[in-house]
Short mmCIF file of C-alpha atoms and ligand atoms in Angstrom, two decimals:
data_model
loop_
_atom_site.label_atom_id
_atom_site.label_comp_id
_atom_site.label_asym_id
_atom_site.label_seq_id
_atom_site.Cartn_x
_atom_site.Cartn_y
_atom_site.Cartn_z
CA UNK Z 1 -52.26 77.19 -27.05
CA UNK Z 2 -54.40 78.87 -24.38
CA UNK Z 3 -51.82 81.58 -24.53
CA UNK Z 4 -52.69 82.36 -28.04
CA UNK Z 5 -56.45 82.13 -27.47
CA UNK Z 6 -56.18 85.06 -25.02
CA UNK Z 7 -53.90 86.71 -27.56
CA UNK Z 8 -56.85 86.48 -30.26
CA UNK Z 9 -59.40 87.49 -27.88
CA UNK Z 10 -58.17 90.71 -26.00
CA UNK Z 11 -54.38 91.00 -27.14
CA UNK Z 12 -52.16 93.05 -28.83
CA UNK Z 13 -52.88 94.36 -32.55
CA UNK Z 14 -50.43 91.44 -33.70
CA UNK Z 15 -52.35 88.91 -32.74
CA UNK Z 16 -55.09 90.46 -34.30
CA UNK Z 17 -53.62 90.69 -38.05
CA UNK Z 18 -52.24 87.05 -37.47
CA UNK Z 19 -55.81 86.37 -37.72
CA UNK Z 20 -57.24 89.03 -40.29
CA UNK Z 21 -54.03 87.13 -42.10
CA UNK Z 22 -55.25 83.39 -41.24
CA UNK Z 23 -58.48 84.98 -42.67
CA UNK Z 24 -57.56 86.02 -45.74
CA UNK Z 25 -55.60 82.87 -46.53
CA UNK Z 26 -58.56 80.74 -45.93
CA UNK Z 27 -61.12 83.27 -48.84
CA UNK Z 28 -57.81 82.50 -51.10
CA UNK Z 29 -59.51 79.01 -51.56
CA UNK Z 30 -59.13 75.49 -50.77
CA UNK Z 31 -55.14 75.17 -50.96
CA UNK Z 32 -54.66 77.19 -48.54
CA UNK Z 33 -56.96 75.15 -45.93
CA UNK Z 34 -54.31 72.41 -44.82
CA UNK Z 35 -53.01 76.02 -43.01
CA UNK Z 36 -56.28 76.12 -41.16
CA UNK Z 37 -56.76 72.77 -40.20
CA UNK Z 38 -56.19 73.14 -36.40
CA UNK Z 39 -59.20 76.49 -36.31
CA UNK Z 40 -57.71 79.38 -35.12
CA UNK Z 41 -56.47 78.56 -32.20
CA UNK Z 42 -53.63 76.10 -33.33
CA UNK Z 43 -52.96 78.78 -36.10
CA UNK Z 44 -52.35 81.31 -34.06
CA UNK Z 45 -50.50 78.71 -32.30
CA UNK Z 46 -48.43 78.61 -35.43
CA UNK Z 47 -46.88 82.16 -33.98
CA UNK Z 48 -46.71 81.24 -30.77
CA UNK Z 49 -43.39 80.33 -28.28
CA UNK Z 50 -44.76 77.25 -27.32
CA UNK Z 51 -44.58 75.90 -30.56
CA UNK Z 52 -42.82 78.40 -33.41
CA UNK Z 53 -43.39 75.48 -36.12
CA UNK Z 54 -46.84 75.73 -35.88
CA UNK Z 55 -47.05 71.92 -37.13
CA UNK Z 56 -48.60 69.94 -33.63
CA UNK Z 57 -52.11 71.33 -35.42
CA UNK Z 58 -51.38 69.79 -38.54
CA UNK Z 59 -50.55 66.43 -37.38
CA UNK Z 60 -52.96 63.65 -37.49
CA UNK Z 61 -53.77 61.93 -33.96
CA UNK Z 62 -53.36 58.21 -33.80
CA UNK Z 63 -56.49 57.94 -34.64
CA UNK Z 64 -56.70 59.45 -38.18
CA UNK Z 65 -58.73 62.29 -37.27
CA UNK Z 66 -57.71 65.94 -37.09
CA UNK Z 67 -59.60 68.56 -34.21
CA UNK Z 68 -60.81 71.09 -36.24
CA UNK Z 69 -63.01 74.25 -34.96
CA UNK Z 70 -63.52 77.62 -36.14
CA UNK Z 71 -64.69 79.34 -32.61
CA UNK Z 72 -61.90 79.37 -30.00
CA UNK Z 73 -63.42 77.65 -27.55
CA UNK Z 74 -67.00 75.73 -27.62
CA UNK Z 75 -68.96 75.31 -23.58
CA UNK Z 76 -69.68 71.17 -23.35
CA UNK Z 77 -72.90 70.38 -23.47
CA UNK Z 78 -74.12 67.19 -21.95
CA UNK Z 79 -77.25 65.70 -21.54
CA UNK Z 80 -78.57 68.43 -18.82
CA UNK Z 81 -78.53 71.15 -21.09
CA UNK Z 82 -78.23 69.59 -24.55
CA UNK Z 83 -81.02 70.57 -26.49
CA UNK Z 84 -82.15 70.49 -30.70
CA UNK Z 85 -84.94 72.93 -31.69
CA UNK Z 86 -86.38 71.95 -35.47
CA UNK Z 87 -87.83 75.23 -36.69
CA UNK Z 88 -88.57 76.97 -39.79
CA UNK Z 89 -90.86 76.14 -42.59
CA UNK Z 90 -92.54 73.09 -40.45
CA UNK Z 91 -96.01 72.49 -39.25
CA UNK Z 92 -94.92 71.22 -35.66
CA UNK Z 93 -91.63 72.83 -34.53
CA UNK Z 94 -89.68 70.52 -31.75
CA UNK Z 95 -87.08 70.67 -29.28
CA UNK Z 96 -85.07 67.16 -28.56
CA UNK Z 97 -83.15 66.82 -25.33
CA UNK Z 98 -80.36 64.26 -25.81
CA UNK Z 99 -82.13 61.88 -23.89
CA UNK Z 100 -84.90 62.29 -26.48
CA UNK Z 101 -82.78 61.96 -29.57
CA UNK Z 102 -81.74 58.81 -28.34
CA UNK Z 103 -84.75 57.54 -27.40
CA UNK Z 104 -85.60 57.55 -31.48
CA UNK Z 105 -85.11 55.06 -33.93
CA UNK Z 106 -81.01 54.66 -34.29
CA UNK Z 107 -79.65 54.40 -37.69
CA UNK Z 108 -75.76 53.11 -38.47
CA UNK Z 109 -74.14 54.40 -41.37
CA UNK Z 110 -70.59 53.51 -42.20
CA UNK Z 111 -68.71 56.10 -44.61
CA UNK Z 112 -65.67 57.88 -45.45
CA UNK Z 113 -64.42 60.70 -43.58
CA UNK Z 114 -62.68 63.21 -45.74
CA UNK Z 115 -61.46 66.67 -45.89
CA UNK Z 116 -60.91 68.75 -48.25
CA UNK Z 117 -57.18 69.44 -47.85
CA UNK Z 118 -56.98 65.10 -48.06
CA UNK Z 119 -57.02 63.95 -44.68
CA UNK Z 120 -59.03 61.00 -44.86
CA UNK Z 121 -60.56 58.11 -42.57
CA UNK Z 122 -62.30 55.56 -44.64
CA UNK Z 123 -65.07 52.91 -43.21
CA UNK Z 124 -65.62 54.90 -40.09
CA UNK Z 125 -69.47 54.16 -38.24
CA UNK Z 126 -71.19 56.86 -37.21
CA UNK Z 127 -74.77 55.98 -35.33
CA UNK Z 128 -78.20 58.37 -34.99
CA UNK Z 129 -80.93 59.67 -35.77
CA UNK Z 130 -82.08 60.13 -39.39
CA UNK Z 131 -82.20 63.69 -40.52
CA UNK Z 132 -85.18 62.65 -42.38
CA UNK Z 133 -86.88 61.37 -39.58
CA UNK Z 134 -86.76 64.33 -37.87
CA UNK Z 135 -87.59 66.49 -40.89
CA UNK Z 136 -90.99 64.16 -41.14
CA UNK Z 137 -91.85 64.40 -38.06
CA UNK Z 138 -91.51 68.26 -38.18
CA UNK Z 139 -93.95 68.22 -40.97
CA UNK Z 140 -92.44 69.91 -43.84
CA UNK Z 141 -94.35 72.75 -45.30
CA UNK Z 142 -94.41 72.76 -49.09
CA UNK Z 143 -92.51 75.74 -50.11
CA UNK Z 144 -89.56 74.33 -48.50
CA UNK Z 145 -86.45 73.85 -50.09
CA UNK Z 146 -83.63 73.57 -47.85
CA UNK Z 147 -82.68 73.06 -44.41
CA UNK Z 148 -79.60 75.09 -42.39
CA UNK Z 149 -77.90 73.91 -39.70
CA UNK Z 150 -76.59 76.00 -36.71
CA UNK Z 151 -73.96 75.25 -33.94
CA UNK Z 152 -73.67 75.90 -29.90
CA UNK Z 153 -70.03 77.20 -30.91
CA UNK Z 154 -72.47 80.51 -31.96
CA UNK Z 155 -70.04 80.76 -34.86
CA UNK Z 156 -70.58 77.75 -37.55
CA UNK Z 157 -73.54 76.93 -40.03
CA UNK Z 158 -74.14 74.58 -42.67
CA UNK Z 159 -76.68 73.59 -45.16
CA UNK Z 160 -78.43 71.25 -47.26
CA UNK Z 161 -81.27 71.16 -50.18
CA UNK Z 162 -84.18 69.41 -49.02
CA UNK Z 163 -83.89 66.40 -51.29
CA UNK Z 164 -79.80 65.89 -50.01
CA UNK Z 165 -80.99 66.04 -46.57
CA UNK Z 166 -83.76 63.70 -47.01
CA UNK Z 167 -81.20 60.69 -47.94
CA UNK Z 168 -80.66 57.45 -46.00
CA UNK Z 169 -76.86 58.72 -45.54
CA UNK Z 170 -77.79 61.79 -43.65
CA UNK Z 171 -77.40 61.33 -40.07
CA UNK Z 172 -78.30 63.11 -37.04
CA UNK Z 173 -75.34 61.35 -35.73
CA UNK Z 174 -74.60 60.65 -31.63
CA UNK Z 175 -71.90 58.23 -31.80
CA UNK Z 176 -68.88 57.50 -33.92
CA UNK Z 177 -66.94 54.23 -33.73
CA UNK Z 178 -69.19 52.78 -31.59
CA UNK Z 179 -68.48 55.08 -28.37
CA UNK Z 180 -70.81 58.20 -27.92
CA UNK Z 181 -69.59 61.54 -29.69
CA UNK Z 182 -67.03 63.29 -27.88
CA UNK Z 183 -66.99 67.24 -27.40
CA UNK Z 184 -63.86 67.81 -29.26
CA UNK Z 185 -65.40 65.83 -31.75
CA UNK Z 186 -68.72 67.86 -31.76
CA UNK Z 187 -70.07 66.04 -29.51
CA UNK Z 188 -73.33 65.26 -27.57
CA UNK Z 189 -74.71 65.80 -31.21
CA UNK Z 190 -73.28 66.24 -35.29
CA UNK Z 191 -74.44 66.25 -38.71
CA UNK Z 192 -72.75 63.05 -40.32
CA UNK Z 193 -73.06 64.15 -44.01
CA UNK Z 194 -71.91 60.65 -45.24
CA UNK Z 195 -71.79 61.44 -49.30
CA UNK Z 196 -70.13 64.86 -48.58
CA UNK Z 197 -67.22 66.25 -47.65
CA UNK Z 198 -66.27 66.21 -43.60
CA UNK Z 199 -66.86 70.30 -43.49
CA UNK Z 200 -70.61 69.45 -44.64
CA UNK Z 201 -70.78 67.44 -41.42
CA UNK Z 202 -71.62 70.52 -38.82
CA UNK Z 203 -70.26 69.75 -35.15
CA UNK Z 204 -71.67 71.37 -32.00
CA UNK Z 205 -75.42 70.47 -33.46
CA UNK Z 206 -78.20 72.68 -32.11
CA UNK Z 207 -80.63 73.81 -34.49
CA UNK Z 208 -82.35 72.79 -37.40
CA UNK Z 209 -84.03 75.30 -39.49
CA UNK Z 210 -85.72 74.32 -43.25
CA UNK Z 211 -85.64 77.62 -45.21
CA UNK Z 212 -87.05 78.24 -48.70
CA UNK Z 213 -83.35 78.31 -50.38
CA UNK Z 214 -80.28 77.25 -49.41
CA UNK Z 215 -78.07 79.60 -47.05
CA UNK Z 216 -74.49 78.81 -47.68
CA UNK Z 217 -72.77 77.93 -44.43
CA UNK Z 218 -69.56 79.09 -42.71
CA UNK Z 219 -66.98 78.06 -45.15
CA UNK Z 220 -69.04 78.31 -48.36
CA UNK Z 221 -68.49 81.93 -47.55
CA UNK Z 222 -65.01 81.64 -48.38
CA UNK Z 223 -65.71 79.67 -51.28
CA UNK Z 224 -66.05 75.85 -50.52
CA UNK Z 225 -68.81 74.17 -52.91
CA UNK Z 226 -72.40 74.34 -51.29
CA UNK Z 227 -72.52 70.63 -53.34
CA UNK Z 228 -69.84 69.39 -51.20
CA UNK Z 229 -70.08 65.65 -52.86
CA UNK Z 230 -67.03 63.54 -52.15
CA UNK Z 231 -65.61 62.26 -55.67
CA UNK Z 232 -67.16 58.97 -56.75
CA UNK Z 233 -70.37 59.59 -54.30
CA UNK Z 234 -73.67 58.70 -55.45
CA UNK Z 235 -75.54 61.91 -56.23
CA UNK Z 236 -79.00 60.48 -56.95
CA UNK Z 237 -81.30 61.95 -54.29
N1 MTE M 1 -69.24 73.59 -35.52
C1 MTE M 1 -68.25 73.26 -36.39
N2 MTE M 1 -68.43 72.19 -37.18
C2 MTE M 1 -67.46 71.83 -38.06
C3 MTE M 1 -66.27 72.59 -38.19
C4 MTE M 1 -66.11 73.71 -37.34
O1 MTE M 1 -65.10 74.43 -37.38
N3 MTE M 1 -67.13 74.02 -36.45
N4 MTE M 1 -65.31 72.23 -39.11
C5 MTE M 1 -65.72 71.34 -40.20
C6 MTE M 1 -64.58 70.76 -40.88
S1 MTE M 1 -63.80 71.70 -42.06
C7 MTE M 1 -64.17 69.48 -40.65
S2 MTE M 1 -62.92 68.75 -41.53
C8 MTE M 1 -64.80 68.68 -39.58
C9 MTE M 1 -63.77 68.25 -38.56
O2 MTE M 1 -64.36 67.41 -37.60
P1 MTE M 1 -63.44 66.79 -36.46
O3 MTE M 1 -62.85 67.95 -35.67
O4 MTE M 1 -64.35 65.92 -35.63
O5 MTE M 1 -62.36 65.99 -37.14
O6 MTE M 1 -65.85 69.35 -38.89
C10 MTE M 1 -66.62 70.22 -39.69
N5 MTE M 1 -67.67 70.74 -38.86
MO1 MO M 2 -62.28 70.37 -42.95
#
């Protein structure tokens, strides 16, 4: 796998259309994302000699979950460099160390984790801050109406209306299953977009911007609903 990363970054012209190829697949729409599921570096890995099947990026880990990550490699971040900036259309913009974050008011929500391409978790806890909370104690200017979220990966983005990201099931979240977040699993800090799909729920957390319209994030760009509702979740807002 790290053979294929250095491959994508600096190697041959192959490698490179591989990509351009994994690329194109992905703007073809949603079938094609069960392809994708391991980021690029398990689908170049698809191509590579250590594992010409390709299919150790598509498997499930005992756990349920699947690693997924656009950027080839993401730095860990820990809780002596970790920090949250709140910008944007607010009255008091704030930076949160992680000590700080969990210093605040801890909320547990419990909800499905789900992909698109149907991988699927149900009942899993995740445990954080409130996005509202954080969002009122920005001070939200009134011409807002939407809030984008951006990643230490430098790569991924995501994005809410104002109303969606003022629910009780959006959650700043720092733990899942009762054991802090984990950096493959976008840990110190994630979005835990309960009522949405998993793609909604931006790993790598680092900044939290309200804008005056929504900005589609990474894979809306390819064509994934900005409304990313699971089926049968509550839309009221
Ligand atoms: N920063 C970042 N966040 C992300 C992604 C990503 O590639 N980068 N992938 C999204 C998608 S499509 C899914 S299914 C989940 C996967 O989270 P997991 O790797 O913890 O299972 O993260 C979402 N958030
Ligand atoms: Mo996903």
């Amino acid at each position: 796998m790290t053979d294929s990363r250095d491959e994508a970054e600096s190697g041959p012209p192959i490698a490179r259309r591989v990509m351009f190829s994994m690329l194109a697949a992905g703007a073809a729409g949603l079938v094609a994302a069960p392809y994708l599921q391991g980021g690029w570096e398990k689908a170049l890995g698809a191509v590579s000699q250590n594992d010409p099947s390709g299919l150790t990026g598509l498997l499930p880990n005992p756990s349920g979950f699947r690693y997924f990550s656009v950027a080839g490699s993401v730095p860990p971040k820990d809780r002596t460099n970790y920090r949250l900036t709140i910008d944007g259309l607010v009255d008091r913009p704030a930076t949160y160390t992680l000590d700080a974050l969990r210093a605040l008011p801890q909320t547990r929500v419990v909800g499905d984790v789900e992909c698109t391409d149907g991988w699927r978790v149900p009942n899993t806890p995740f445990e954080g801050v409130l996005l509202s909370h954080l969002l009122d104690a920005a001070g939200v200017r009134p011409e807002a109406k939407a809030v984008r979220f951006t990643c230490f990966d430098g790569v991924y983005s995501e994005s809410l209306t104002l109303a969606q990201a003022r629910r009780s099931d959006m959650l700043v979240a720092l733990k899942m299953q009762d054991k802090p977040l984990s950096h493959p699993q976008g840990g110190p800090v994630r979005l835990y977009a309960a009522p949405m799909y998993f793609y909604k729920s931006a790993k790598w957390l680092s900044g939290i911007s309200v804008t005056d319209k929504v900005i589609p994030g990474y894979w809306e760009e390819y064509g994934y609903d900005v409304d990313g509702w699971l089926d049968g979740a509550d839309r009221s807002v």
